[in-house]
Coordinates of C-alpha atoms in Angstrom, one line a residue:
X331 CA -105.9 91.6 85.6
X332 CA -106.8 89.8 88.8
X333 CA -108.0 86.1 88.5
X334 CA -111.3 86.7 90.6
X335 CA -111.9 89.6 88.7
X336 CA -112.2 86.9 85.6
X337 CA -114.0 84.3 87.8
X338 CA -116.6 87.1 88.4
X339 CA -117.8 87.9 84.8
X340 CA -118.4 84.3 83.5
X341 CA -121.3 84.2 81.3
X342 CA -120.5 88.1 79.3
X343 CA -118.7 88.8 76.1
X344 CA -115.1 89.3 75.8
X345 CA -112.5 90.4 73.4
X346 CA -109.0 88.8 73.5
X347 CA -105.9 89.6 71.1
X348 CA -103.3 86.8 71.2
X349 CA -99.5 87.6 71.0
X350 CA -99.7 86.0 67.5
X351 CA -102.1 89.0 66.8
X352 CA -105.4 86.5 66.1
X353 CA -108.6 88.5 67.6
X354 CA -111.3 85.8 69.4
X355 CA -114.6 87.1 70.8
X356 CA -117.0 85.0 72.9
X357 CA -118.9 84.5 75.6
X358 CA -116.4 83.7 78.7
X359 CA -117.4 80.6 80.0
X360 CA -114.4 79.0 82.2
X361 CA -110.5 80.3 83.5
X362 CA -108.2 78.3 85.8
X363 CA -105.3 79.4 88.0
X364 CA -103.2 80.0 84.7
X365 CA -105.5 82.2 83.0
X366 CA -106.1 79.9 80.7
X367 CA -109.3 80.7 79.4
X368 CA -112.9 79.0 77.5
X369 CA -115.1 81.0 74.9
X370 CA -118.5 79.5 73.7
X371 CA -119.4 80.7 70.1
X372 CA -116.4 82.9 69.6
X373 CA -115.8 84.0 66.4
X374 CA -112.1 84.5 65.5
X375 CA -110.1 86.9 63.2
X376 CA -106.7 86.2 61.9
X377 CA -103.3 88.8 62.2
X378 CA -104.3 90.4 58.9
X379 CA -107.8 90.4 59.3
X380 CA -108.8 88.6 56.1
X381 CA -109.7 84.9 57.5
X382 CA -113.1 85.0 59.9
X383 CA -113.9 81.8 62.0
X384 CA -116.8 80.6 64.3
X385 CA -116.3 77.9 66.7
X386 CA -118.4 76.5 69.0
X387 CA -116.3 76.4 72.1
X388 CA -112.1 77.6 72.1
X389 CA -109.8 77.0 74.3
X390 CA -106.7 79.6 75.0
X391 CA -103.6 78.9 76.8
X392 CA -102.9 82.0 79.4
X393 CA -99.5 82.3 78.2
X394 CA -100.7 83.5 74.8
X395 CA -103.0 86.5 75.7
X396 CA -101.9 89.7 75.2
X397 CA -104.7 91.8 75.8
X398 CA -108.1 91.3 77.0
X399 CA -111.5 93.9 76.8
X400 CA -114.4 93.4 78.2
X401 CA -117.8 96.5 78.7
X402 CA -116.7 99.1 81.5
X403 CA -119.8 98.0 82.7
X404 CA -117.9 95.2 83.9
X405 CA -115.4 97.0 85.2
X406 CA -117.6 99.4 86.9
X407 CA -119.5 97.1 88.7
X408 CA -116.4 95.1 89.7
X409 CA -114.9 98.0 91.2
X410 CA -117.8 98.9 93.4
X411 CA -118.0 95.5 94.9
X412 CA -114.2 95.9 95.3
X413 CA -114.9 99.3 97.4
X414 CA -117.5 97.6 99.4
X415 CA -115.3 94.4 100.4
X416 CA -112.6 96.7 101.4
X417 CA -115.0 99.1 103.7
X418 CA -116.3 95.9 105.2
X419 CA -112.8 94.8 105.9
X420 CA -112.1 97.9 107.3
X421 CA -115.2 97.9 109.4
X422 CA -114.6 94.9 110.9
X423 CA -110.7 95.6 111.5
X424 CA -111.6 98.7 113.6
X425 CA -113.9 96.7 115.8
X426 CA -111.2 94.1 116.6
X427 CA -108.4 96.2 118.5
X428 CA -107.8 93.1 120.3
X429 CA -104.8 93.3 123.2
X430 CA -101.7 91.8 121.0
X431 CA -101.8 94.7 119.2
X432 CA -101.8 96.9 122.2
X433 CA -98.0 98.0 123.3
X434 CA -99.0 99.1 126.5
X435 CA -100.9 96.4 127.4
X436 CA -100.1 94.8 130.9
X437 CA -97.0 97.5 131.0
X438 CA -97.8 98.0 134.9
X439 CA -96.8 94.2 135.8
X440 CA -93.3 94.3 134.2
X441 CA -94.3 91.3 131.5
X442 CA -92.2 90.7 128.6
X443 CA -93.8 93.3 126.0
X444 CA -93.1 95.9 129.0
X445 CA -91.9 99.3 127.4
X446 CA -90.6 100.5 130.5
X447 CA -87.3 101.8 129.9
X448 CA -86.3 101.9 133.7
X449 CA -83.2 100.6 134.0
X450 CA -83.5 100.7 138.6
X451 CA -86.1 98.5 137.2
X452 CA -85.4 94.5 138.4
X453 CA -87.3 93.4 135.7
X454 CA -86.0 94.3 132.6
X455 CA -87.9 92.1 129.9
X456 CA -87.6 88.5 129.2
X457 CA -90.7 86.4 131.0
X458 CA -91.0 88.9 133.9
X459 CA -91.9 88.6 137.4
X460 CA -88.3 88.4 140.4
X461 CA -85.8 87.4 139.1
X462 CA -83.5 84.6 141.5
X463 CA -80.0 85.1 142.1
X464 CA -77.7 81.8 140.8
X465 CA -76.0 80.8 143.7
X466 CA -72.7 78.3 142.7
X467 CA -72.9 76.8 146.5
X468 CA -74.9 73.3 145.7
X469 CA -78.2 74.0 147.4
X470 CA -79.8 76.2 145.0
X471 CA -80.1 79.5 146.8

């Protein structure tokens, strides 16, 4: 279950089943980056179902939940904000198409993202441009 996904429904009723097989349901008020989680007014069941409990406010450590329900209208309307990030993502993606990702880009100067495989080519990659011959004779030639 994604964090923000929890983040986003603060305020609506929620079902959580412990690992120790205790039910709680309450009104989701609060989660931090360990799932841990706060319910006001949750009521809470026991593993056998026999012993009922109201509290005020709970807290629940995030390593203890083992499953979590909330209304599919939740979900639903989660999802379509979901869709709508990702299209706008997508929208705005497609607009960039800036140069770096361009493999052709400046391919007629020789520079160094040149794909010209041509090896009569003096300029073969690295920084491009002539390249100067070393010359061992002191005067740098």
């Amino acid at each position: 279950l994604p964090l923000y996904l929890l983040t986003s429904i603060k305020g609506q009723p929620i079902m959580i089943e412990l690992k120790s097989g205790e039910t709680l349901n309450g009104t989701f008020t609060n989660c931090d980056s360990w799932m841990n989680l706060t319910l006001e007014d949750a009521i809470t069941v026991d593993a056998q179902g026999e012993n009922f409990s109201k509290l005020k406010e709970v807290y629940i450590r995030g390593n203890q939940i083992k499953y979590m329900r909330m209304s599919n209208e939740i979900i639903d309307k989660f999802k379509e904000q979901q869709q709508l990030q990702q299209q706008s993502q997508q929208s705005y993606g497609n607009n960039q198409g800036g140069q770096r990702y361009n493999n052709n880009y400046n391919s007629q100067q020789g520079g160094r993202y040149n794909n010209n495989n041509n090896n009569n080519s003096s300029n073969r990659g690295g920084y491009g441009g002539q390249r100067k011959k070393f010359n061992n004779n002191g005067n740098g030639n």
